Short mmCIF file of C-alpha atoms and ligand atoms in Angstrom, two decimals:
data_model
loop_
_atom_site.label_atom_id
_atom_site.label_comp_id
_atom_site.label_asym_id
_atom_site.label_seq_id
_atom_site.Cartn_x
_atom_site.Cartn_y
_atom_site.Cartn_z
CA UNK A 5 10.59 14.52 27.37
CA UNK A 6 10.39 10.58 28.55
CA UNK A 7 13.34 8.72 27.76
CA UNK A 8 13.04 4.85 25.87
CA UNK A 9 13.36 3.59 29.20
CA UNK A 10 10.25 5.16 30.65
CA UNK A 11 8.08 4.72 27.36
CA UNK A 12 8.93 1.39 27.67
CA UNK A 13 7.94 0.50 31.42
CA UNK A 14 4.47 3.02 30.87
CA UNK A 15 3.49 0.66 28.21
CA UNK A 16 5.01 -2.79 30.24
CA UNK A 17 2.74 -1.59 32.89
CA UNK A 18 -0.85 -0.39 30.79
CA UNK A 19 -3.59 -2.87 32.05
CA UNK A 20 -6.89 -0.73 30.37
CA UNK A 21 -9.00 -2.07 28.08
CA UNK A 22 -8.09 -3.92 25.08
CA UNK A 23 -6.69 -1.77 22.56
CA UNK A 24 -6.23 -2.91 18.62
CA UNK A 25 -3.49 -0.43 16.74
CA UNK A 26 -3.26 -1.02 13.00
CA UNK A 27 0.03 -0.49 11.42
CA UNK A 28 -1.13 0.45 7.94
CA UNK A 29 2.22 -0.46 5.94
CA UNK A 30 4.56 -3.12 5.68
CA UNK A 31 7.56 -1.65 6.32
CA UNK A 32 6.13 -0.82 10.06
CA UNK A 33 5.32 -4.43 10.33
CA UNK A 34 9.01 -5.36 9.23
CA UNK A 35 10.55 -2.94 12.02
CA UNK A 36 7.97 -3.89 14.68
CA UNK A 37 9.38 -7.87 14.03
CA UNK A 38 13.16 -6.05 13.80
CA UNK A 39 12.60 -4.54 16.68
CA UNK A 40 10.71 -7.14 18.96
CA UNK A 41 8.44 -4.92 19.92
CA UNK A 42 5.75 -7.54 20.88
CA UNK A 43 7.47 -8.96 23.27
CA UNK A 44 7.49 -6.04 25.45
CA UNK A 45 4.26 -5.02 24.92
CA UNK A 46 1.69 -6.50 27.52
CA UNK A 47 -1.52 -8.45 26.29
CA UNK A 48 -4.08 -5.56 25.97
CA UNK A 49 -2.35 -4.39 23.58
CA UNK A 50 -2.39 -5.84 19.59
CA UNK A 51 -1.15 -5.14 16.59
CA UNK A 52 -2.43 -5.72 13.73
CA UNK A 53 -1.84 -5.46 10.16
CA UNK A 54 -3.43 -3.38 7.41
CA UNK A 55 -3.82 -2.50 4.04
CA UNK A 56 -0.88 -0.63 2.94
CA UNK A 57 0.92 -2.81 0.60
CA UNK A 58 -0.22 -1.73 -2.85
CA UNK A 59 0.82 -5.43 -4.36
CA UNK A 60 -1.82 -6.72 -1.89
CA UNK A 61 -4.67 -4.75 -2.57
CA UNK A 62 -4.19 -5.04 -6.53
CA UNK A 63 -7.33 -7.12 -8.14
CA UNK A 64 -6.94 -10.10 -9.92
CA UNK A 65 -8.42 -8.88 -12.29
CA UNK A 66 -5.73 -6.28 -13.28
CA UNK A 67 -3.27 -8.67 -13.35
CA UNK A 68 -5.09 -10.91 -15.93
CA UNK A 69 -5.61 -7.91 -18.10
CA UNK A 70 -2.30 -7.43 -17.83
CA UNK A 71 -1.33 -11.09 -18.83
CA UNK A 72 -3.92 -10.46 -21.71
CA UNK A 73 -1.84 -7.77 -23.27
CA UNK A 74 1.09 -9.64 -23.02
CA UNK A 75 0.33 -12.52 -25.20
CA UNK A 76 -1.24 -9.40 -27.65
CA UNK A 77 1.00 -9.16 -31.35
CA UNK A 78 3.73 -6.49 -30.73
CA UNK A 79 2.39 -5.42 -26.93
CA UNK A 80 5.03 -5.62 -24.31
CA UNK A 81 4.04 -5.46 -19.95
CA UNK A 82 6.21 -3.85 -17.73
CA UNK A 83 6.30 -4.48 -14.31
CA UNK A 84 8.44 -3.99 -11.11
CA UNK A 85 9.36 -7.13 -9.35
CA UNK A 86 6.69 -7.83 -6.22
CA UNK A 87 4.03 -7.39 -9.47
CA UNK A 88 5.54 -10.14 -11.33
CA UNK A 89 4.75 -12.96 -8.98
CA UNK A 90 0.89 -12.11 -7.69
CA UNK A 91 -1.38 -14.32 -9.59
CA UNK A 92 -4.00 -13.29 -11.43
CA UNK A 93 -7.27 -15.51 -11.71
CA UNK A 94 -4.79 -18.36 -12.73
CA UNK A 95 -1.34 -16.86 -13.32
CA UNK A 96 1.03 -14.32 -12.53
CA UNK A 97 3.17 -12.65 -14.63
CA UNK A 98 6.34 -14.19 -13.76
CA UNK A 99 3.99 -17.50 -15.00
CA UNK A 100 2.98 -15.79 -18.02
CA UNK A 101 6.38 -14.81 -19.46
CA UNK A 102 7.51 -18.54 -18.63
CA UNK A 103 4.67 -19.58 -21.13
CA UNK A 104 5.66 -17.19 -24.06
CA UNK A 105 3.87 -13.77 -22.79
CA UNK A 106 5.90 -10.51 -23.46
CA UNK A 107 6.74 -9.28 -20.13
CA UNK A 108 9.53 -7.30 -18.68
CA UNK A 109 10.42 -6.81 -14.90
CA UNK A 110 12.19 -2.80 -14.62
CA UNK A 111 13.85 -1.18 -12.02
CA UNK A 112 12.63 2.49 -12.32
CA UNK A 113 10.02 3.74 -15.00
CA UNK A 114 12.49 5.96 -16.86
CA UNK A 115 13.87 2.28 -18.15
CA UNK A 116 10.13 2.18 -19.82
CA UNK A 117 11.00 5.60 -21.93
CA UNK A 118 14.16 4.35 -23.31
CA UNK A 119 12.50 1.04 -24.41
CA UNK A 120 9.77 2.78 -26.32
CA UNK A 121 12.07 5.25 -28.05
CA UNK A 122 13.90 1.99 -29.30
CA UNK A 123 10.98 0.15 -30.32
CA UNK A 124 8.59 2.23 -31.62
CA UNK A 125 6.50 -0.70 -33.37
CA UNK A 126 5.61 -2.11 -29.77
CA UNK A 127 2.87 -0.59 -27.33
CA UNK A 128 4.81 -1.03 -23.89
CA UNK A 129 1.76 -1.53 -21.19
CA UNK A 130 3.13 -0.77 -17.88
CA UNK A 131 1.71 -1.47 -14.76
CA UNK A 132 1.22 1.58 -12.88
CA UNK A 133 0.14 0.28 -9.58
CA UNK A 134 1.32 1.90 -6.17
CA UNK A 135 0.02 4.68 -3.18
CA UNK A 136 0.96 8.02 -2.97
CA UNK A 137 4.36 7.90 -2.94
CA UNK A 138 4.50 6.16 -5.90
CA UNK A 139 2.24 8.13 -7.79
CA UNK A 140 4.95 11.08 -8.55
CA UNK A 141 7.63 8.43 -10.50
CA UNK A 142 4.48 8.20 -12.53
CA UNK A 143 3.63 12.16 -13.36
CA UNK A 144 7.41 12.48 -14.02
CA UNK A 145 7.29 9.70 -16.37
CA UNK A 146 4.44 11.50 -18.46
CA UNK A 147 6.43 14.21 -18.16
CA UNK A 148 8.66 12.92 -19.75
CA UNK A 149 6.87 11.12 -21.85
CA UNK A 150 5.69 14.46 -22.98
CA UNK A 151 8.95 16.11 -23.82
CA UNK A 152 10.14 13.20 -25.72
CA UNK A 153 6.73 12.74 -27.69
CA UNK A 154 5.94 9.24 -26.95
CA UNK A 155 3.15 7.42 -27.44
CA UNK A 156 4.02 3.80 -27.34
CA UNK A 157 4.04 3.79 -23.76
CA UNK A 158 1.07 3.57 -21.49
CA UNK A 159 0.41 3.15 -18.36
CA UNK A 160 -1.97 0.86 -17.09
CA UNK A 161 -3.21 2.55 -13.80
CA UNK A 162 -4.26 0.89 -10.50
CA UNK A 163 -3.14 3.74 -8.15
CA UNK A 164 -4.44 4.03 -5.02
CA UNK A 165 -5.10 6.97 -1.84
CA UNK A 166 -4.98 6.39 0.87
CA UNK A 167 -7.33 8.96 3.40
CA UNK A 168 -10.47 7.11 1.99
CA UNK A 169 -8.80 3.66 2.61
CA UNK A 170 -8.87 4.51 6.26
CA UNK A 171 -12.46 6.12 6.40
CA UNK A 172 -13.40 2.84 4.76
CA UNK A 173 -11.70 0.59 7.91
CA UNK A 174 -12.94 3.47 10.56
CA UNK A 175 -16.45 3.25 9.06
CA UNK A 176 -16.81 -1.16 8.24
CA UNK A 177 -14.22 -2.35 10.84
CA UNK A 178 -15.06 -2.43 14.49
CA UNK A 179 -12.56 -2.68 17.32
CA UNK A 180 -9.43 -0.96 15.53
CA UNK A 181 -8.48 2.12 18.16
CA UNK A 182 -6.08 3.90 17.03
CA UNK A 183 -3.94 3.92 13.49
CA UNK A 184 -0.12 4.23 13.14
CA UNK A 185 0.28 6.36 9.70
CA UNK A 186 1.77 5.25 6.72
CA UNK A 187 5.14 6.90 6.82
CA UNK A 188 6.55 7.10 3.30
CA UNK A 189 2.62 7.99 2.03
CA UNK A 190 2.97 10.43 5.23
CA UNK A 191 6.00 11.67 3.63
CA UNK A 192 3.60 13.11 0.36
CA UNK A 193 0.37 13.24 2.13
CA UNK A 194 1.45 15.29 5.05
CA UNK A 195 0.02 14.57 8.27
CA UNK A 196 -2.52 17.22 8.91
CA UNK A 197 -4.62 15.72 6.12
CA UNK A 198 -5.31 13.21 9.08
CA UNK A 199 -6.95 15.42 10.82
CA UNK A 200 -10.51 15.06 9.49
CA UNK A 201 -9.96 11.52 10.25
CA UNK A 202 -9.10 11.64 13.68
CA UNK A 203 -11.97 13.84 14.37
CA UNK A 204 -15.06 12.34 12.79
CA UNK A 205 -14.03 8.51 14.00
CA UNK A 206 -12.74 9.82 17.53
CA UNK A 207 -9.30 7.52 16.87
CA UNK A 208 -5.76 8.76 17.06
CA UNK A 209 -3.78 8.82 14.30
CA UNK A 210 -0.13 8.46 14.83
CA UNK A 211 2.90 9.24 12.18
CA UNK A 212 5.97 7.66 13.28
CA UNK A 213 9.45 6.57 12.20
CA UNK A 214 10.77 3.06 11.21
CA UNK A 215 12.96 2.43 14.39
CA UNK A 216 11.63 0.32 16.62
CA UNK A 217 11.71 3.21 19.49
CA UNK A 218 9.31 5.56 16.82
CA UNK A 219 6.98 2.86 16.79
CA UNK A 220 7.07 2.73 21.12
CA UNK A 221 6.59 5.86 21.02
CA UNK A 222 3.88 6.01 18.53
CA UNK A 223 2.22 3.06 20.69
CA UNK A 224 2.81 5.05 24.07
CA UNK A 225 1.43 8.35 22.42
CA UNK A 226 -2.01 5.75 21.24
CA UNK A 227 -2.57 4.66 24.45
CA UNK A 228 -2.30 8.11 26.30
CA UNK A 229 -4.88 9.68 23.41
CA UNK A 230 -7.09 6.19 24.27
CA UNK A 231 -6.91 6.58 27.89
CA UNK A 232 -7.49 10.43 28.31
CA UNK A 233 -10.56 10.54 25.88
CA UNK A 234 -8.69 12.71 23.43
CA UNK A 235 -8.65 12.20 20.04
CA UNK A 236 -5.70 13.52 17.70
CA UNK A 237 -3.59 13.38 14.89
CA UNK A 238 0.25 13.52 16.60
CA UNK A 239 3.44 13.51 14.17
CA UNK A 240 6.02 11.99 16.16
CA UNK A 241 8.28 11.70 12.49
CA UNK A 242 8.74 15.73 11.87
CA UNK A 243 12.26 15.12 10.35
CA UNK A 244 10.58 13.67 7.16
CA UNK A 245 7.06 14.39 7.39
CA UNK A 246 5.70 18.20 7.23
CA UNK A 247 1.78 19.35 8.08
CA UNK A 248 1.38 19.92 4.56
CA UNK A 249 3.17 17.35 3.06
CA UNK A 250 5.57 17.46 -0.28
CA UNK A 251 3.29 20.02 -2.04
CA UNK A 252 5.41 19.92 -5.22
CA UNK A 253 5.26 15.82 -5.24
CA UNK A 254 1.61 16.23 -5.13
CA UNK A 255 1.32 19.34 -7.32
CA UNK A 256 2.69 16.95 -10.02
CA UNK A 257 0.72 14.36 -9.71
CA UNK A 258 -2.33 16.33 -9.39
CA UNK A 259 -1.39 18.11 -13.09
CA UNK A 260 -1.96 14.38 -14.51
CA UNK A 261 -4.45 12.71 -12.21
CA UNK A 262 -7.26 12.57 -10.75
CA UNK A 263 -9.60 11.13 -8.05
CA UNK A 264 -11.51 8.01 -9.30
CA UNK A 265 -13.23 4.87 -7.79
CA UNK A 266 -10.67 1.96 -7.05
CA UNK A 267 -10.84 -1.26 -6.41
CA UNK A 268 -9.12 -2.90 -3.70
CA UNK A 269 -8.22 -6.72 -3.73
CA UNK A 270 -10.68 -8.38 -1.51
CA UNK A 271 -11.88 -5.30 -0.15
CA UNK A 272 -13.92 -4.38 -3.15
CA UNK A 273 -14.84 -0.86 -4.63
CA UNK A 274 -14.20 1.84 -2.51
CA UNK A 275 -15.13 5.28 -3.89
CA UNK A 276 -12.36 8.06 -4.34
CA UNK A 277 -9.84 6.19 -3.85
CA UNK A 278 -7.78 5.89 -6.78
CA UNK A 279 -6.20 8.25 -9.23
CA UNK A 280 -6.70 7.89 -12.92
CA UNK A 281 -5.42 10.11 -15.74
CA UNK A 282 -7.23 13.39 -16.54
CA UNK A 283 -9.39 13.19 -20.14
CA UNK A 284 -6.56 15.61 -21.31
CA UNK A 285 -3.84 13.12 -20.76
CA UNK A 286 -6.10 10.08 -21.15
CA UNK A 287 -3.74 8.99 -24.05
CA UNK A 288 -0.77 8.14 -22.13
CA UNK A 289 -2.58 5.45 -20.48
CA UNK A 290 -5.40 2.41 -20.30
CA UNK A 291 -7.38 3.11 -17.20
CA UNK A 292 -8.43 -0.58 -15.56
CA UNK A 293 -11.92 0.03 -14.66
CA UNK A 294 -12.49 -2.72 -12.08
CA UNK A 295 -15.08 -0.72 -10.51
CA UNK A 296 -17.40 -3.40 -10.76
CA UNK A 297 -14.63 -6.31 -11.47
CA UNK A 298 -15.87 -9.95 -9.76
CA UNK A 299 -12.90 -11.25 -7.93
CA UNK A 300 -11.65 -14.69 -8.70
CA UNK A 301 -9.38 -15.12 -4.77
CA UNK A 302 -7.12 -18.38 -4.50
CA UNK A 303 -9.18 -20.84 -2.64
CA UNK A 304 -8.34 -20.88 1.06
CA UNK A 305 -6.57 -17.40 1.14
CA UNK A 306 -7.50 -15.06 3.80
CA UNK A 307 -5.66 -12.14 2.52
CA UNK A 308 -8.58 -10.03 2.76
CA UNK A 309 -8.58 -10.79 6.65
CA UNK A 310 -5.24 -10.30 6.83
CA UNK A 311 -5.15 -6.86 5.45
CA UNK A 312 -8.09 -5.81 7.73
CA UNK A 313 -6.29 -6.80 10.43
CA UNK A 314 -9.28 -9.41 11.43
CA UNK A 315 -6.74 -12.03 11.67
CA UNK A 316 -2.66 -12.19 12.11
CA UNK A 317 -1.09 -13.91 9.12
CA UNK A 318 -0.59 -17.28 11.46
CA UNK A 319 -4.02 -17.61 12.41
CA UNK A 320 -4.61 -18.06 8.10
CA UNK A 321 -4.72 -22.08 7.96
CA UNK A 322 -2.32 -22.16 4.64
CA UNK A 323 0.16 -19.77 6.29
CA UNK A 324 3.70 -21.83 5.96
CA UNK A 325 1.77 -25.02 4.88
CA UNK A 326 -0.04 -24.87 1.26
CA UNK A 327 0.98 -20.87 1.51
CA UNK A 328 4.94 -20.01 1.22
CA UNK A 329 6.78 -17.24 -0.33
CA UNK A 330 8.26 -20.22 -2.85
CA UNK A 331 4.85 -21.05 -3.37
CA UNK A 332 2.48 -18.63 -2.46
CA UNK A 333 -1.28 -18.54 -2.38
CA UNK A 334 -2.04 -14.84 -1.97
CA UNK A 335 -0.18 -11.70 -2.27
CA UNK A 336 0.36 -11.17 1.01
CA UNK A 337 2.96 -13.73 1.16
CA UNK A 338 4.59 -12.96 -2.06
CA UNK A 339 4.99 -8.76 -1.63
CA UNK A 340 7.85 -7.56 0.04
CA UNK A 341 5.93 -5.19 2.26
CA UNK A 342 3.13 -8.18 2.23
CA UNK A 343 1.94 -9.27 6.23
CA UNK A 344 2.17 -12.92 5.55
CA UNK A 345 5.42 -13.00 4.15
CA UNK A 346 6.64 -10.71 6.75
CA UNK A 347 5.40 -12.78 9.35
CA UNK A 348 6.69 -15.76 7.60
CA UNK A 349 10.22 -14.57 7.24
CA UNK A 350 10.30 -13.54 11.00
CA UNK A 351 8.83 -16.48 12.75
S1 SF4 B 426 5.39 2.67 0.33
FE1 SF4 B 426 6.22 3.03 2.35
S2 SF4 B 426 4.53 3.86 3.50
FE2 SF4 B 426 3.67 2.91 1.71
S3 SF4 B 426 3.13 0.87 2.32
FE3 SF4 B 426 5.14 0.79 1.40
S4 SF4 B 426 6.53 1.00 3.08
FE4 SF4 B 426 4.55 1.69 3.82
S1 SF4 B 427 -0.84 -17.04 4.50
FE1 SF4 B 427 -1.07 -17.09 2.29
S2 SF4 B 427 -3.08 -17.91 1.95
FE2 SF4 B 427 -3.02 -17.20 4.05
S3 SF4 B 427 -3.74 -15.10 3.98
FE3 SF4 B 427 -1.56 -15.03 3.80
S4 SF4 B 427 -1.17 -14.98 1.60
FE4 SF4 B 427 -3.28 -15.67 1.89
#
């Protein structure tokens, strides 16, 4: 097995072709700044930022329905926190509450039973947005929302998949070599579900750790796949992530869910590649059909460049200028596992 040390000095020394590796979550992009792992890699290699912060890729136009219900007559939202400050067409939520619009930030969706068995006379609208490994808090909150016989609550869906997320980039991006996995979606998804991928596109597809020597090593194991020819799916991050994934975790969101188009901010309908509640549970929830939504983007933003890894988060002329996470433009700067704010933080 190679040590650090040698990883470290085969990549130091690589001088092939150019080679573009997307990191498809934030957290990746946090270690790889933690870490300083561009600073030891040489200039053939890049890497660049994708779509795997579900904050980022939620539509505008969920977020003003979501406003909408919250100035309704006995509707309250609920939202976790990196929701709360995206804006909408005009406002975000944290905006809306300011100006007299029933919203609530919550720390885990189990708060959102307990508030409609208080208050039965309000419809609690609670935004259900998130991957994969999100999705289960959701089935166990209809779960439980089943067993306790509620019906105030509903969730306002905006889940998305990620598998045809990639086959989107692989098939409308050029130039993007190889992919390092999500690794808590890995977690749920498993990593042999990759596999189609890696074969149809000829691109590896890497599942790695957090720590800034699972990324090396996940960059190391690209460029050997690159340079031989070979095209795989390698999981370097066994401790956490099985072939088949967490069956059960799936198993339970597949009772309530099910595949439907989704709409991704900036990106624009892709098909597949959300989940919306089955007909037979259709009553615990509002699906946002934004299938065909127009999207109203803040002027000047290049989040959608960001998150297709066209363009690093400095290279956006409002990065750190008009665009701050005080004050931010897009929701790349304003989610925690957002590029721009990442980048922002660490530079
Ligand atoms: S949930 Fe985990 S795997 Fe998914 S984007 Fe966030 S940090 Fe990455
Ligand atoms: S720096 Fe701000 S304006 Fe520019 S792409 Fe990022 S979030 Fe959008």
């Amino acid at each position: 097995m190679l040590t650090l040390e040698k990883v470290t000095e085969e990549i130091k020394k690589y001088k092939g072709r150019k080679i573009k590796i997307m990191e498809v979550c934030g957290t990746h992009t946090a270690s790889i700044f933690k870490a300083g792992i561009r600073s030891l890699l040489p200039e053939e290699i890049q890497l660049i930022s994708g779509p795997g912060c579900p904050v980022c890729v939620t539509p505008s136009g969920y977020i003003d329905e979501l406003i909408e219900y919250a100035g309704k007559e006995k509707y309250e939202v609920l939202s976790f926190g990196d929701m709360m400050k995206v804006r909408g067409s005009k406002y975000s939520l944290t905006q809306a509450k300011a100006m007299g619009g029933r919203v609530r930030f919550l720390y885990s969706p189990l708060q959102a039973v307990k508030l409609a068995k208080e208050n039965p006379g309000i419809t609690y609208i609670f935004a259900a947005v998130g991957f994969e490994t999100t999705a289960p808090l959701y089935a166990i909150l209809i779960e439980e929302m089943e067993r306790e016989g509620i019906r105030n609550l509903k969730l306002l869906t905006a889940i998305k998949t990620m598998i045809p997320a990639l086959s989107y980039l692989c098939e409308k991006e050029e130039g993007i070599d190889g992919f390092l996995c999500p690794g808590h979606v890995s977690v749920i998804i498993g990593s042999k579900i990759y596999e189609p991928l890696a074969e149809k596109y000829q691109k590896p597809f890497v599942v790695a750790g957090f720590e800034g020597e699972h990324i090396l090593a996940a960059v190391y194991e690209i460029l050997t796949q690159v340079s031989a020819g070979e095209y795989r799916v390698k999981n370097l991050y066994t401790s956490a992530v099985k072939e088949e994934g967490n069956r059960k975790a799936m198993d339970a969101v597949m009772k309530y869910f099910e595949p439907s188009d989704a709409w991704w901010r900036g990106i624009g309908n892709i098909a597949s590649s959300g989940l919306a509640l089955k007909t037979d549970y259709a009553d615990y929830g509002i699906h946002s059909d934004l299938s065909v939504a127009e999207e109203s983007l803040p002027s000047g933003c290049r989040c959608t460049e960001v998150i297709l890894g066209r363009i690093s988060p400095s290279q956006c002329p409002a990065f750190g200028k008009r665009c701050t996470p005080m004050d931010a433009l897009g929701p790349c700067m304003v989610s925690a596992e957002g590029a721009c704010g990442i980048w922002y933080k660490n530079s």
